[in-house]
Coordinates of C-alpha atoms and ligand atoms in Angstrom, one line a residue:
M8 CA 109.8 118.2 89.3
C9 CA 111.6 118.1 86.0
G10 CA 114.9 119.7 86.0
I11 CA 116.8 121.5 82.9
I12 CA 120.3 122.1 82.1
G13 CA 121.9 123.2 79.1
Y14 CA 125.3 124.2 78.1
T15 CA 127.4 125.2 75.2
G16 CA 131.3 126.4 75.4
Y17 CA 134.9 125.1 76.0
R18 CA 134.3 122.7 78.9
E19 CA 133.7 119.0 78.4
V20 CA 129.9 119.3 77.6
S21 CA 129.0 116.0 79.4
A22 CA 130.5 116.9 82.5
V23 CA 128.7 120.2 83.1
L24 CA 125.5 118.6 82.3
I25 CA 126.0 115.6 84.6
D26 CA 127.3 118.3 87.4
G27 CA 124.0 120.5 86.7
L28 CA 121.7 117.4 86.8
K29 CA 123.4 116.4 90.2
K30 CA 122.7 119.8 91.7
L31 CA 118.9 119.3 90.8
E32 CA 118.6 116.2 92.4
Y33 CA 117.4 117.5 95.5
R34 CA 114.1 118.3 93.5
G35 CA 113.3 114.7 93.1
Y36 CA 113.3 112.9 89.8
D37 CA 112.3 109.2 88.4
S38 CA 114.7 109.0 85.3
A39 CA 117.3 111.2 83.6
G40 CA 118.8 112.0 80.2
V41 CA 121.3 114.0 78.0
A42 CA 121.6 115.1 74.3
L43 CA 125.1 115.8 73.3
Q44 CA 125.7 117.7 70.0
G45 CA 128.7 116.6 67.7
S46 CA 129.7 118.8 64.3
E47 CA 127.0 116.4 62.5
K48 CA 124.8 114.7 64.7
L49 CA 123.0 114.4 68.3
V50 CA 123.6 111.6 70.6
V51 CA 120.8 110.8 73.1
T52 CA 121.6 108.6 76.2
K53 CA 118.5 108.2 78.8
T54 CA 117.9 106.2 81.7
A55 CA 115.0 105.1 83.8
G56 CA 117.5 105.2 87.0
S57 CA 119.8 107.8 88.6
V58 CA 122.1 110.6 87.5
D59 CA 125.0 108.4 88.6
G60 CA 123.9 105.7 86.3
L61 CA 123.6 108.1 83.4
K62 CA 126.8 109.1 84.4
E63 CA 128.5 105.9 83.9
M64 CA 126.7 105.4 80.5
L65 CA 128.6 108.4 79.1
I66 CA 132.1 107.4 80.0
N67 CA 132.8 105.8 76.6
L68 CA 131.4 108.5 74.5
A69 CA 134.4 110.7 73.1
D70 CA 134.3 114.2 74.1
S71 CA 134.2 116.6 71.2
H72 CA 130.7 118.1 71.8
L73 CA 130.0 121.5 71.1
A74 CA 126.7 121.9 73.0
G75 CA 124.3 119.6 75.0
I76 CA 121.2 119.4 77.1
G77 CA 120.3 117.4 80.1
H78 CA 117.2 116.5 81.9
T79 CA 115.8 114.9 85.2
R80 CA 112.1 113.8 84.9
W81 CA 109.4 113.6 87.5
A82 CA 106.9 111.7 85.5
T83 CA 103.7 113.2 84.7
H84 CA 102.1 112.0 81.2
G85 CA 103.6 108.8 80.8
R86 CA 105.2 106.2 83.4
P87 CA 109.0 106.8 84.4
T88 CA 110.5 104.7 81.9
E89 CA 113.7 105.2 79.7
V90 CA 111.4 106.0 76.7
N91 CA 109.6 108.5 78.5
A92 CA 112.4 110.1 79.8
H93 CA 113.9 113.3 78.2
P94 CA 115.2 114.6 75.7
H95 CA 112.5 113.6 73.2
S96 CA 113.5 113.4 69.5
S97 CA 112.2 114.2 66.2
C98 CA 111.2 111.4 63.6
C99 CA 114.7 112.1 61.6
E100 CA 116.2 112.3 65.2
D101 CA 118.1 115.8 64.1
I102 CA 116.0 117.6 66.8
A103 CA 116.5 117.0 70.6
L104 CA 114.8 118.9 73.4
I105 CA 113.9 119.0 77.0
H106 CA 110.7 120.4 78.3
N107 CA 109.2 121.3 81.9
G108 CA 105.7 121.8 81.9
I109 CA 102.7 120.2 80.6
I110 CA 101.4 120.6 76.9
E111 CA 97.6 121.0 77.4
N112 CA 96.5 120.1 73.7
H113 CA 99.1 117.1 73.2
S114 CA 96.3 115.1 72.0
S115 CA 95.0 117.1 69.2
L116 CA 98.6 118.1 68.1
K117 CA 99.6 114.3 68.3
K118 CA 96.5 113.4 66.3
W119 CA 97.2 115.8 63.6
L120 CA 101.1 115.0 63.4
S121 CA 100.7 111.7 63.3
E122 CA 97.5 111.3 60.9
E123 CA 98.4 114.3 58.7
A124 CA 101.9 114.6 58.8
G125 CA 103.0 111.0 59.1
H126 CA 105.1 111.4 62.3
V127 CA 105.8 108.6 64.1
F128 CA 105.7 108.5 68.0
R129 CA 107.8 106.8 70.5
S130 CA 106.9 107.6 74.1
D131 CA 103.5 108.3 75.9
T132 CA 104.8 111.9 76.9
D133 CA 103.0 115.1 76.1
T134 CA 106.4 116.6 75.3
E135 CA 107.2 114.3 72.3
V136 CA 104.6 116.5 70.3
L137 CA 106.9 119.4 70.6
A138 CA 110.1 117.6 68.9
H139 CA 107.6 116.5 65.8
L140 CA 105.9 120.1 65.7
I141 CA 109.6 121.7 65.7
E142 CA 110.7 119.5 63.0
E143 CA 107.5 120.1 61.1
Y144 CA 108.0 123.7 61.3
Y145 CA 112.1 123.4 60.7
E146 CA 113.5 125.4 57.5
N147 CA 117.2 125.6 58.8
D148 CA 116.1 128.3 61.5
L149 CA 115.5 126.3 65.1
L150 CA 114.4 129.8 66.6
L151 CA 111.7 130.5 64.1
A152 CA 110.6 126.4 64.0
V153 CA 110.4 126.8 67.9
R154 CA 108.4 130.0 67.7
K155 CA 106.1 128.6 65.3
A156 CA 105.6 125.2 67.5
A157 CA 105.2 127.7 70.7
A158 CA 102.2 129.5 68.7
K159 CA 100.4 126.0 68.5
V160 CA 101.2 124.8 71.7
K161 CA 98.5 125.3 74.7
G162 CA 99.9 125.0 78.3
S163 CA 103.4 125.6 80.4
Y164 CA 107.0 125.1 79.2
A165 CA 110.2 125.6 79.8
L166 CA 111.8 124.2 76.7
V167 CA 115.7 124.0 75.2
V168 CA 115.8 122.6 71.9
L169 CA 119.2 121.4 69.7
S170 CA 119.1 120.9 65.9
A171 CA 121.8 118.4 64.7
K172 CA 122.1 121.1 61.8
E173 CA 123.1 124.0 63.8
P174 CA 126.0 122.7 65.7
G175 CA 126.6 124.9 69.0
R176 CA 123.4 126.7 69.4
M177 CA 120.8 125.8 72.0
V178 CA 117.3 127.7 71.5
C179 CA 114.9 128.1 74.4
A180 CA 111.2 129.4 75.2
R181 CA 109.3 129.8 78.2
Q182 CA 106.1 129.8 79.3
D183 CA 104.9 129.7 83.1
S184 CA 107.8 127.3 83.9
P185 CA 110.9 128.8 85.1
L186 CA 114.0 129.2 82.7
I187 CA 117.3 131.2 83.7
I188 CA 120.4 131.8 81.3
G189 CA 123.7 131.7 82.8
L190 CA 126.2 134.2 81.2
G191 CA 130.0 133.2 80.9
E192 CA 133.1 133.9 79.2
R193 CA 133.3 131.7 75.7
E194 CA 130.6 129.8 77.6
N195 CA 126.8 130.0 78.1
F196 CA 124.5 128.1 80.4
V197 CA 120.6 127.7 80.7
A198 CA 118.7 126.1 83.4
S199 CA 115.3 125.7 85.5
D200 CA 116.8 126.3 88.4
I201 CA 119.8 128.6 89.9
P202 CA 121.9 125.7 91.7
A203 CA 122.6 124.1 88.4
L204 CA 124.7 127.0 87.1
L205 CA 125.7 128.5 90.1
A206 CA 129.4 126.9 90.4
Y207 CA 129.8 128.3 86.8
T208 CA 128.5 131.8 86.7
K209 CA 126.4 134.4 88.9
D210 CA 125.6 136.4 85.9
T211 CA 121.7 135.4 84.7
I212 CA 119.2 136.5 82.8
I213 CA 115.9 135.6 83.6
L214 CA 113.4 134.4 80.8
E215 CA 110.1 135.8 81.2
D216 CA 106.7 134.2 79.7
G217 CA 106.3 134.6 75.9
E218 CA 110.4 135.3 75.6
F219 CA 112.6 133.0 73.5
A220 CA 116.4 132.9 73.4
S221 CA 119.0 131.6 71.1
I222 CA 122.4 130.8 72.8
T223 CA 125.8 130.2 71.3
K224 CA 129.1 130.0 73.0
N225 CA 130.0 133.6 72.3
D226 CA 126.4 135.2 72.1
V227 CA 123.2 135.0 73.7
Q228 CA 120.1 136.6 71.7
L229 CA 116.7 137.5 73.3
Y230 CA 113.5 137.7 71.3
N231 CA 109.8 138.6 71.9
Q232 CA 106.9 136.5 70.7
E233 CA 106.8 138.5 67.4
G234 CA 110.5 137.3 66.9
N235 CA 112.1 141.1 67.7
I236 CA 115.1 141.3 69.6
I237 CA 114.5 142.5 73.2
H238 CA 117.3 143.4 76.0
K239 CA 117.3 142.5 79.5
D240 CA 119.1 143.5 82.3
V241 CA 121.7 141.0 84.0
F242 CA 120.2 139.8 87.2
K243 CA 123.5 138.9 89.9
I244 CA 122.9 136.1 92.4
T245 CA 124.1 136.8 95.3
W246 CA 122.8 133.3 97.0
D247 CA 124.8 130.7 97.8
V248 CA 123.9 127.0 96.6
E249 CA 122.1 126.0 99.8
S250 CA 119.4 129.0 99.6
A251 CA 119.6 128.8 95.8
E252 CA 118.1 125.4 96.3
K253 CA 115.3 126.7 98.6
G254 CA 114.7 129.5 95.9
G255 CA 116.1 132.1 98.1
Y256 CA 113.8 131.3 101.0
E257 CA 115.2 130.3 104.5
H258 CA 113.4 127.1 104.4
F259 CA 111.6 124.6 102.1
M260 CA 108.4 124.7 103.9
L261 CA 108.1 128.8 103.3
K262 CA 109.1 128.0 99.7
E263 CA 106.2 125.5 99.6
I264 CA 103.9 127.5 101.3
M265 CA 104.7 130.6 98.7
E266 CA 104.5 128.1 95.8
Q267 CA 100.5 127.3 96.8
P268 CA 99.2 129.6 94.4
V269 CA 100.7 127.8 91.3
A270 CA 100.3 124.3 93.0
V271 CA 96.5 124.9 93.2
R272 CA 96.6 126.2 89.6
E273 CA 98.3 123.2 88.4
T274 CA 95.6 120.8 90.0
L275 CA 92.9 123.1 88.1
R276 CA 94.8 123.2 84.9
Q277 CA 93.1 121.6 82.2
R278 CA 90.4 120.4 84.5
L279 CA 88.4 123.2 84.8
D280 CA 87.8 125.7 82.4
M281 CA 88.7 129.3 83.5
E282 CA 86.0 131.1 81.8
T283 CA 82.8 128.7 82.0
G284 CA 83.9 127.1 85.3
E285 CA 82.9 123.9 83.8
V286 CA 85.0 120.6 84.9
T287 CA 86.2 117.9 82.8
L288 CA 87.9 115.0 84.8
D289 CA 89.1 113.0 81.7
E290 CA 91.3 110.7 83.7
L291 CA 88.1 109.2 85.6
D292 CA 85.7 106.9 83.7
F293 CA 82.7 106.1 86.0
N294 CA 79.5 105.1 84.3
Q295 CA 76.6 106.8 84.7
E296 CA 74.8 103.7 86.5
E297 CA 77.9 103.4 88.7
L298 CA 77.6 106.9 90.0
A299 CA 73.6 106.6 90.1
N300 CA 74.0 103.6 92.3
L301 CA 76.6 105.0 94.5
E302 CA 75.4 104.7 98.1
K303 CA 78.4 105.8 100.2
I304 CA 82.0 107.2 99.8
Y305 CA 85.0 106.2 102.5
I306 CA 87.7 108.6 102.4
L307 CA 91.1 106.7 103.6
A308 CA 93.9 108.8 104.7
C309 CA 96.7 109.6 107.2
G310 CA 97.8 113.0 109.0
T311 CA 97.1 115.9 106.6
A312 CA 95.8 114.1 104.1
Y313 CA 92.9 112.9 106.6
H314 CA 92.2 116.5 107.0
A315 CA 91.9 116.9 103.6
G316 CA 89.4 114.1 103.5
L317 CA 87.5 115.8 106.2
V318 CA 86.8 119.1 104.1
G319 CA 86.3 116.7 101.3
K320 CA 83.2 114.9 103.4
F321 CA 81.5 118.1 103.7
I322 CA 81.9 119.4 100.1
L323 CA 81.1 116.1 98.9
E324 CA 78.0 115.6 101.0
K325 CA 76.7 119.3 100.2
L326 CA 77.3 119.3 96.6
A327 CA 76.9 115.5 95.3
G328 CA 74.5 114.4 97.9
I329 CA 76.5 111.3 98.8
P330 CA 76.8 110.1 102.1
V331 CA 80.9 110.2 103.1
E332 CA 82.6 108.6 106.0
V333 CA 86.3 109.6 106.6
D334 CA 88.6 107.2 108.4
V335 CA 92.4 107.2 109.6
A336 CA 93.7 104.5 107.3
S337 CA 95.7 102.7 110.5
E338 CA 92.3 102.4 112.0
F339 CA 90.2 101.6 109.1
R340 CA 92.3 98.8 108.2
Y341 CA 91.9 97.1 111.3
R342 CA 88.3 97.9 112.4
D343 CA 86.4 95.3 110.2
P344 CA 84.3 97.9 108.3
I345 CA 81.0 97.1 106.7
I346 CA 81.7 97.7 102.8
N347 CA 79.8 96.6 99.6
K348 CA 80.3 97.1 95.9
N349 CA 78.0 99.9 95.3
Q350 CA 80.3 102.1 97.6
L351 CA 83.5 103.8 96.5
A352 CA 86.8 104.4 98.4
I353 CA 88.7 107.4 97.8
V354 CA 92.5 107.2 99.1
I355 CA 94.5 110.5 99.8
S356 CA 98.1 110.3 99.7
Q357 CA 100.8 112.9 98.9
S358 CA 103.5 110.2 98.5
G359 CA 101.4 107.5 97.5
E360 CA 103.7 105.2 99.6
T361 CA 102.2 105.5 103.2
A362 CA 102.0 102.0 104.4
D363 CA 98.5 102.3 106.2
T364 CA 96.7 104.1 103.5
L365 CA 98.1 101.1 100.9
A366 CA 97.3 98.7 103.4
A367 CA 93.4 100.5 103.8
L368 CA 93.5 100.6 99.9
R369 CA 94.1 96.7 99.7
L370 CA 91.5 96.1 101.9
V371 CA 88.7 97.6 100.0
K372 CA 89.8 96.2 97.0
S373 CA 89.8 92.7 98.3
K374 CA 86.2 93.4 99.2
G375 CA 85.4 94.4 95.6
V376 CA 85.0 98.3 96.4
K377 CA 86.6 100.3 93.6
V378 CA 89.3 102.7 94.6
L379 CA 90.0 106.0 93.4
A380 CA 93.5 107.7 94.7
I381 CA 94.3 111.4 94.9
T382 CA 97.8 111.4 95.0
N383 CA 100.7 113.6 94.1
V384 CA 103.3 110.8 92.8
V385 CA 103.0 109.3 89.5
G386 CA 103.9 105.7 89.7
S387 CA 103.6 105.6 93.4
S388 CA 102.2 102.2 95.1
V389 CA 99.0 103.9 95.5
S390 CA 98.5 105.3 92.1
R391 CA 99.5 101.6 90.7
E392 CA 97.1 99.6 92.7
A393 CA 94.1 102.2 92.7
D394 CA 91.5 101.5 90.0
Q395 CA 91.4 105.3 89.1
V396 CA 93.9 108.0 89.7
L397 CA 93.6 111.7 90.3
Y398 CA 96.8 113.4 90.2
T399 CA 97.3 116.8 92.3
W400 CA 100.0 118.0 90.0
A401 CA 101.3 120.0 93.1
G402 CA 105.2 119.4 92.3
L403 CA 107.6 117.8 94.6
E404 CA 107.2 118.6 98.2
I405 CA 110.3 118.5 100.4
A406 CA 109.6 119.7 103.7
V407 CA 108.3 117.0 106.0
A408 CA 105.4 119.0 107.1
S409 CA 102.9 118.9 104.0
T410 CA 101.5 122.4 102.8
K411 CA 101.1 122.8 98.9
A412 CA 100.3 119.0 98.6
Y413 CA 97.5 119.4 101.0
L414 CA 96.2 122.7 99.1
S415 CA 96.2 120.6 96.0
Q416 CA 94.2 117.5 97.6
L417 CA 91.6 120.4 98.7
A418 CA 91.6 121.4 95.0
A419 CA 91.1 118.0 93.8
L420 CA 88.4 117.5 96.2
Y421 CA 86.3 120.3 94.9
L422 CA 86.8 119.2 91.5
L423 CA 85.5 115.8 92.3
S424 CA 82.5 117.0 94.0
L425 CA 81.5 119.4 91.3
Y426 CA 82.2 116.2 88.9
F427 CA 80.0 114.0 90.8
A428 CA 77.2 116.5 91.2
D429 CA 77.2 117.2 87.6
K430 CA 77.2 113.2 86.8
R431 CA 74.6 112.5 89.3
S432 CA 72.1 115.3 89.3
G433 CA 73.4 118.2 87.0
L434 CA 75.1 121.4 88.2
A435 CA 71.7 123.4 88.7
N436 CA 72.0 124.8 91.8
N437 CA 73.6 128.1 93.1
L438 CA 76.4 126.4 95.0
A439 CA 77.8 124.4 92.3
H440 CA 78.1 127.7 90.3
E441 CA 79.4 129.7 93.3
L442 CA 82.0 127.2 93.9
A443 CA 83.3 126.8 90.0
A444 CA 83.8 130.8 90.0
G445 CA 85.5 130.8 93.3
L446 CA 87.8 128.2 92.1
V447 CA 88.6 130.0 89.2
A448 CA 89.6 132.9 91.4
L449 CA 91.4 130.8 94.0
P450 CA 95.0 131.0 92.7
G451 CA 95.1 134.8 92.4
Q452 CA 93.2 135.0 95.7
L453 CA 95.9 132.6 97.3
K454 CA 98.6 134.9 95.8
L455 CA 96.9 138.1 97.2
L456 CA 96.7 136.5 100.8
L457 CA 100.5 135.5 100.7
N458 CA 101.3 139.3 100.3
D459 CA 104.1 140.9 102.6
D460 CA 102.0 142.7 104.7
N461 CA 99.8 139.7 105.9
L462 CA 103.3 137.8 106.3
Q463 CA 104.5 140.4 108.6
E464 CA 101.0 140.4 110.5
I465 CA 101.1 136.7 111.4
K466 CA 104.7 136.7 112.1
R467 CA 103.8 139.5 115.0
Y468 CA 101.2 137.3 116.3
C469 CA 103.6 134.2 116.6
E470 CA 106.2 135.9 118.7
K471 CA 103.5 136.0 121.3
L472 CA 102.6 132.3 120.6
A473 CA 106.3 131.0 120.4
K474 CA 106.3 131.9 124.4
W475 CA 103.7 129.3 125.0
D476 CA 103.9 125.3 125.5
R477 CA 100.5 124.8 124.8
A478 CA 97.6 126.1 122.3
F479 CA 94.1 125.4 121.1
F480 CA 92.7 125.5 117.7
V481 CA 88.9 125.7 117.5
G482 CA 86.3 125.8 114.6
R483 CA 83.0 124.7 113.6
N484 CA 81.5 122.7 110.6
L485 CA 84.0 123.5 107.6
D486 CA 86.2 125.6 110.0
F487 CA 86.9 122.4 112.1
P488 CA 88.9 120.4 109.7
V489 CA 91.0 123.5 109.4
A490 CA 91.5 123.9 113.1
M491 CA 92.8 120.4 113.3
E492 CA 95.5 120.8 110.4
G493 CA 96.5 123.9 112.1
A494 CA 97.1 122.0 115.4
L495 CA 98.8 119.3 113.8
K496 CA 101.1 121.5 111.9
L497 CA 102.1 123.6 114.9
K498 CA 102.9 120.5 117.5
E499 CA 104.7 118.8 114.4
I500 CA 107.2 121.8 113.4
S501 CA 107.1 124.1 116.7
Y502 CA 106.8 121.3 119.4
I503 CA 104.0 123.4 120.8
H504 CA 101.7 120.8 122.5
A505 CA 98.3 122.0 120.1
E506 CA 95.1 120.7 120.4
A507 CA 91.8 121.0 117.8
Y508 CA 88.6 121.2 119.2
A509 CA 85.1 121.5 117.5
A510 CA 84.3 124.9 119.3
G511 CA 81.0 123.6 120.6
E512 CA 82.7 120.8 122.5
L513 CA 84.8 123.3 124.6
K514 CA 82.3 123.4 127.3
H515 CA 82.5 119.3 127.8
G516 CA 86.1 119.5 129.0
P517 CA 88.9 121.5 127.6
L518 CA 87.6 124.7 128.8
A519 CA 89.0 123.5 132.1
L520 CA 92.5 124.2 130.8
I521 CA 91.7 128.1 129.6
E522 CA 93.3 130.4 132.1
E523 CA 95.0 133.9 131.9
G524 CA 96.7 134.2 128.4
V525 CA 96.4 130.8 126.9
P526 CA 96.4 131.1 123.2
V527 CA 93.6 130.0 121.1
I528 CA 93.3 130.2 117.6
A529 CA 89.4 130.5 116.5
I530 CA 88.4 130.1 112.8
A531 CA 85.3 131.4 111.8
T532 CA 84.5 131.6 108.1
Q533 CA 81.1 130.1 107.7
K534 CA 78.1 132.4 107.9
H535 CA 75.4 130.5 109.4
I536 CA 77.6 129.3 112.2
L537 CA 79.3 132.6 113.1
E538 CA 77.1 133.5 115.8
K539 CA 77.8 130.0 117.7
T540 CA 81.3 130.2 117.4
L541 CA 81.7 133.6 118.6
S542 CA 79.5 132.7 121.7
N543 CA 82.2 130.0 122.1
V544 CA 85.0 132.5 121.5
Q545 CA 83.2 134.3 124.6
E546 CA 83.4 131.8 126.9
V547 CA 87.3 131.4 126.2
K548 CA 87.7 135.4 126.5
A549 CA 85.9 135.1 129.8
R550 CA 88.5 132.7 131.2
G551 CA 91.1 135.0 130.0
G552 CA 92.3 132.8 127.0
D553 CA 94.2 135.0 124.5
V554 CA 92.2 134.5 121.1
F555 CA 93.6 135.1 117.5
M556 CA 90.7 135.1 115.0
I557 CA 90.9 134.1 111.7
T558 CA 87.7 135.3 110.0
K559 CA 86.7 136.8 106.8
K560 CA 86.4 140.5 105.8
A561 CA 82.7 140.2 105.3
F562 CA 82.4 139.6 109.2
A563 CA 84.5 142.5 110.2
E564 CA 81.4 144.3 111.8
S565 CA 81.2 141.2 114.2
F566 CA 84.4 142.2 115.7
K567 CA 85.5 145.2 117.8
K568 CA 88.4 147.6 116.9
G569 CA 91.8 146.1 118.4
E570 CA 90.6 142.6 118.8
A571 CA 93.3 140.1 117.2
C572 CA 91.7 139.0 113.9
F573 CA 93.2 137.9 110.7
Y574 CA 90.7 138.9 107.9
L575 CA 90.8 136.5 104.9
P576 CA 89.7 137.5 101.2
D577 CA 86.1 137.0 100.6
S578 CA 85.6 133.9 98.4
A579 CA 82.9 131.6 98.1
E580 CA 82.3 130.0 101.6
I581 CA 83.0 126.6 100.9
L582 CA 86.0 127.4 99.8
M583 CA 87.3 129.0 103.0
P584 CA 89.1 126.2 104.3
V585 CA 91.8 126.9 101.3
L586 CA 92.5 130.1 102.3
S587 CA 92.1 129.5 106.3
A588 CA 94.6 127.0 106.1
V589 CA 97.6 128.9 104.4
V590 CA 97.2 131.0 107.7
T591 CA 97.4 128.5 110.0
Q592 CA 100.4 127.0 107.8
L593 CA 102.0 130.4 108.4
I594 CA 101.4 130.8 111.9
A595 CA 103.0 127.2 112.4
Y596 CA 106.2 128.0 110.2
Y597 CA 107.2 131.5 112.0
T598 CA 106.4 130.1 115.4
A599 CA 108.9 127.1 114.7
V600 CA 111.3 129.7 113.3
I601 CA 111.2 131.9 116.4
R602 CA 111.6 128.7 118.7
G603 CA 114.4 127.8 116.8
S604 CA 113.1 124.2 115.7
S605 CA 114.1 122.2 112.6
V606 CA 111.5 123.4 110.2
D607 CA 112.0 121.1 107.5
K608 CA 113.0 117.9 109.2
P609 CA 111.1 117.9 112.3
R610 CA 112.3 115.3 115.0
N611 CA 111.0 111.9 114.8
L612 CA 109.3 112.3 111.5
A613 CA 109.8 111.2 108.2
K614 CA 108.4 112.4 104.8
S615 CA 107.3 109.3 103.5
V616 CA 105.9 106.8 106.0
T617 CA 106.3 103.3 104.4
V618 CA 106.2 101.7 107.6
E619 CA 103.0 100.8 109.7
Ligands
F6R702 C1 101.9 116.3 108.2 C2 102.1 115.4 107.3 C3 101.6 114.1 107.3 C4 101.2 113.2 106.1 C5 100.8 112.1 106.3 C6 100.4 111.2 105.0 O1 102.4 117.4 107.6 O2 102.7 115.6 106.1 O3 100.8 114.2 108.2 O4 100.0 114.0 105.6 O5 102.2 111.2 107.0 O6 101.2 111.4 104.4 P1 100.7 110.9 102.5 O7 99.9 112.0 102.2 O8 102.0 111.0 101.8 O9 100.1 109.5 102.6

């Protein structure tokens, strides 16, 4: 996730920028850079390395600067190289800017700027378009040029811009990406995150979407889209540095759970037309013949990513009519699988560095099978070695227990299913339409689901669950992978021994373990199998099991008043695993908190499993 810091004031500018960037390092990055503004020109220094490396590079620069901007980049468009690092400059190098977000219409803007306006581009980034666009509109008023450029741009941005012709002035803009102004005495700051400015000031102004700011050391002016001056209240930060990094949440895991509406929206952005529901995956280039001849798909992954693959099997088979086999990568690589060129392998990995997933990828490639990777990390080993990549764009995930990356893997798999279905047989079925419409509504529904009342309801249930050392998760059909993921999450962070079973399997063994009070979390979101799951639930209840149902509002009349039920918002049935997974994540989270375990860094586990 990229980080932004900007400063103008009486202190040594480069020192403030480096300090701010150091405070943003926890968010992860692959390259960094600063632009320092003297009285006549801008000096840009960038590296594909660390902030410490950048600091070394700045040692010999005389410090008589009036303002500066600094950035840590987490690659999206273009590899993590020095050229692609921010700040990006205009042709004449008298405009420099840093940007968080994605410029969706960068290709058409770049075409226009280079072919018709003669701009020369240096990097592969979407961001560079902004520098040239602002240069194109610049007539001695940076704010006006930024406003004009913003009006042309589609996408998300937190933007800070310097002009060599306006010493000591920073101009900022925000749309769908956070930007905070820090207020000081004879100095002012701008940052993407509070930790970057907390050492200097606690007085801030939070910029909202469509707002602009012009910042000098003695003045901060705020503007709306029309260029009219607006006034906003000063927000006093009461957090310490540690809680500021977590966005005010107690743990990164909770922060990441709460970020899921945005993470899913980012996965869908630019790929799903929010009005027509049409899917375009420009990054993929399967030809028609390849897809028509596709006999089978293998999905290979580990842990939570494997569970995403299990959901993927249901949806790919249902929508695209392609048989899918899902394998744990560590098993697949040693089982001598029967594979051939008319098959496709999909590897799923948040980090893109998991050793077993990488080995499975190499094995199928060695047999001539094409590999499509679904990953969150640009430039990761998996992304480099796969033939095609579908990035999840969930943003950096810090908690060991994966949450938002999982949901965005599911979103990517839904998109992929619609894409395959469309290419193979067209989308003339109701299920595809229902799914596309459901996806459009999904970020909003996730937001609704994460409301405070729901969090409190789940927390109350966890008070009871936390007293036990064992628990069961059960479900059938699409609810079963969610049960598996729920059990993994609970055991991983609360250390409760949690087992997942296909509900129909209970009577084949595990029912022997059900006795008075044993917690059983039952997931029932699929209509055609509802009665079956409910009879399994009765078997559990008859033996004293304490059942907590995760179900949907539409099924409410199947349950008696007073039964422990959590009702999910109604969505397309095929999409319910996304919503029910959030409830199981929250169950794991609150139970772990109540039991006092180390939520973000559970014992014996690592975020990236680069060993076998
Ligand atoms: C569990 C979890 C792990 C990972 C697994 C694969 O919460 O995060 O099970 O899913 O280690 O990691 P990636 O997706 O990075 O390949």
